Amino acid sequence: MQKIVNLFREMKMRRFILFILITNVLGTIYGWYYYKNQLLNSPFYFWIFIVDCPNSTLFFSVALYLTIKGKRNDFLNFFASANLIKYGIWTCFVLLFHRSYFFTVNSTLYSAIFVTHALLVVQGILFANATRFNKYCYLTLLWFFVNDYLDYFAGTHPYMPKTNIEVIKILTFSLSIISFIVVYILTKN
């Protein structure tokens, strides 16, 4: 009887993981769609640096898929986890910081975006616990700092009000370090 119960639990867990994978892939696709106007108005070589959140869910989807297939890549897991945490927090902060801009136009859309990005943070924290740190994980910091530099010195950050952009810039660079440290600590536990 216990074998049947364990099998049932395993089947439920597989379905849940598949659900997470599918929702992240769909979130990636919607995220690229969300940024379509900014992408169309930007040089193509900046595109990869514009779609931060969709990239985060793409990295996570690939990392989760490889993990499911028994081909876990600790660098990719670390990279995905740190990206999920950084950009999940960043988006929630920016939405609240500029709430009069985001929540007056389409409050339902931005409420959903807020909730889903809060869930990115949860995913990142949970996934980091299943990751081991290695020297390649430092490349995450390089990625973050190049991305941050381009966001605030080449203008690739998402469309948002310019009001108090310095606050957002400081937060962004800080989150690069904080999210890296958080994932590093989680990999050591």
XYZ file of C-alpha atoms in Angstrom:
189
model
C 0.000 0.000 0.000
C 2.834 2.425 0.870
C 4.368 1.861 -2.582
C 1.094 2.956 -4.183
C 0.960 6.073 -1.993
C 4.569 6.940 -2.870
C 3.910 6.378 -6.573
C 0.858 8.643 -6.407
C 2.893 11.368 -4.670
C 5.635 11.060 -7.274
C 3.094 11.353 -10.108
C 1.572 14.452 -8.485
C 5.037 15.984 -8.078
C 5.885 15.297 -11.738
C 2.650 16.975 -12.815
C 3.385 19.941 -10.574
C 6.920 20.311 -11.956
C 5.566 20.022 -15.502
C 3.008 22.725 -14.647
C 5.808 24.978 -13.357
C 7.851 24.352 -16.497
C 4.930 25.093 -18.834
C 3.886 28.246 -16.962
C 7.457 29.561 -17.095
C 7.717 28.892 -20.833
C 4.382 30.661 -21.361
C 5.570 33.511 -19.127
C 8.719 33.808 -21.233
C 6.688 34.054 -24.432
C 4.300 36.610 -22.933
C 7.254 38.593 -21.573
C 8.806 38.852 -25.018
C 5.430 39.977 -26.337
C 5.131 42.545 -23.522
C 8.448 44.103 -24.603
C 7.624 44.073 -28.332
C 7.379 47.870 -28.702
C 10.648 48.453 -26.895
C 12.340 45.718 -28.921
C 11.080 47.179 -32.199
C 12.483 50.585 -31.203
C 15.893 49.240 -30.144
C 18.895 47.865 -32.045
C 18.665 44.065 -32.220
C 22.019 43.622 -30.458
C 20.470 45.114 -27.289
C 17.434 42.831 -27.305
C 18.932 40.196 -25.005
C 19.569 42.932 -22.419
C 16.065 44.404 -22.631
C 13.988 41.333 -21.793
C 15.381 40.680 -18.297
C 12.377 38.915 -16.760
C 11.541 36.766 -19.793
C 15.209 35.783 -19.935
C 15.040 34.836 -16.258
C 12.117 32.486 -16.829
C 13.795 31.101 -19.955
C 17.015 30.376 -18.024
C 14.943 28.755 -15.280
C 12.930 26.688 -17.773
C 16.090 25.344 -19.400
C 17.722 24.673 -16.012
C 14.615 22.921 -14.684
C 14.277 20.826 -17.851
C 17.926 19.732 -17.648
C 17.492 18.897 -13.971
C 14.392 16.809 -14.739
C 16.344 14.953 -17.421
C 19.142 14.172 -14.955
C 21.579 16.619 -16.599
C 21.724 19.217 -13.849
C 23.995 22.173 -14.557
C 24.900 23.958 -11.329
C 26.096 27.110 -13.097
C 22.823 27.402 -15.018
C 20.808 26.640 -11.873
C 22.712 29.330 -9.950
C 22.423 31.807 -12.826
C 18.688 31.170 -13.226
C 18.019 31.411 -9.485
C 19.889 34.698 -9.112
C 18.115 36.167 -12.152
C 14.693 35.118 -10.865
C 15.352 36.686 -7.474
C 16.872 39.903 -8.818
C 14.314 40.646 -11.495
C 11.371 39.434 -9.447
C 12.229 41.873 -6.650
C 13.167 44.619 -9.113
C 9.856 44.409 -10.956
C 7.757 44.362 -7.790
C 9.669 47.366 -6.454
C 9.351 49.367 -9.683
C 5.628 48.618 -9.953
C 5.066 49.869 -6.403
C 7.514 52.775 -6.721
C 5.722 54.016 -9.856
C 2.278 52.721 -8.877
C 0.532 55.885 -10.102
C 1.951 55.168 -13.565
C 1.452 51.407 -13.734
C -1.683 50.787 -11.696
C -3.888 53.578 -13.052
C -3.678 52.512 -16.682
C -4.244 48.773 -16.441
C -4.419 47.717 -12.818
C -5.475 44.128 -13.564
C -2.482 43.502 -15.831
C 0.017 45.042 -13.442
C -1.510 43.313 -10.429
C -0.992 40.001 -12.248
C 2.545 41.017 -13.207
C 3.251 41.907 -9.565
C 2.024 38.523 -8.296
C 3.843 36.500 -10.957
C 7.087 38.367 -10.338
C 6.785 37.796 -6.592
C 6.509 34.102 -7.487
C 9.745 34.389 -9.491
C 11.503 35.222 -6.234
C 9.983 32.163 -4.554
C 11.053 29.934 -7.464
C 14.571 31.355 -7.356
C 14.924 30.717 -3.632
C 13.570 27.168 -3.862
C 15.662 26.282 -6.917
C 18.840 27.709 -5.368
C 18.514 25.176 -2.562
C 19.023 22.411 -5.139
C 22.202 23.978 -6.525
C 25.893 23.687 -5.763
C 28.211 26.677 -6.116
C 31.191 26.472 -8.460
C 33.679 28.996 -9.863
C 31.591 29.533 -13.012
C 28.812 31.008 -10.894
C 30.841 34.236 -10.716
C 29.884 34.785 -14.358
C 26.454 35.669 -12.988
C 27.921 38.878 -11.545
C 29.520 39.735 -14.878
C 26.171 39.245 -16.630
C 24.391 41.390 -14.046
C 26.871 44.262 -14.206
C 26.965 44.342 -18.015
C 23.173 44.280 -18.046
C 22.937 47.003 -15.367
C 25.443 49.197 -17.183
C 23.506 48.899 -20.434
C 20.198 49.521 -18.653
C 21.252 52.851 -17.177
C 24.001 54.080 -19.495
C 22.688 52.813 -22.857
C 18.990 53.054 -21.970
C 17.980 49.400 -22.253
C 15.948 49.341 -19.025
C 12.205 48.741 -19.432
C 9.994 51.683 -20.260
C 9.089 53.477 -17.038
C 8.869 57.044 -15.769
C 12.212 58.859 -15.527
C 11.191 60.252 -12.130
C 13.784 59.250 -9.517
C 15.561 56.967 -11.987
C 18.660 57.234 -9.770
C 16.805 55.349 -7.024
C 16.001 52.544 -9.467
C 19.602 52.526 -10.717
C 20.997 52.149 -7.186
C 18.458 49.416 -6.438
C 19.374 47.572 -9.641
C 23.112 47.512 -8.962
C 22.455 46.597 -5.311
C 20.152 43.736 -6.291
C 22.895 42.344 -8.533
C 25.104 41.867 -5.505
C 22.347 40.923 -3.054
C 20.753 38.271 -5.272
C 24.169 36.744 -5.969
C 24.941 36.590 -2.233
C 21.509 35.160 -1.384
C 21.867 32.357 -3.921
C 25.463 31.738 -2.816
C 24.299 31.359 0.799
C 21.415 29.096 -0.219
C 23.780 26.805 -2.147
C 25.887 26.391 0.983
C 22.979 25.225 3.173
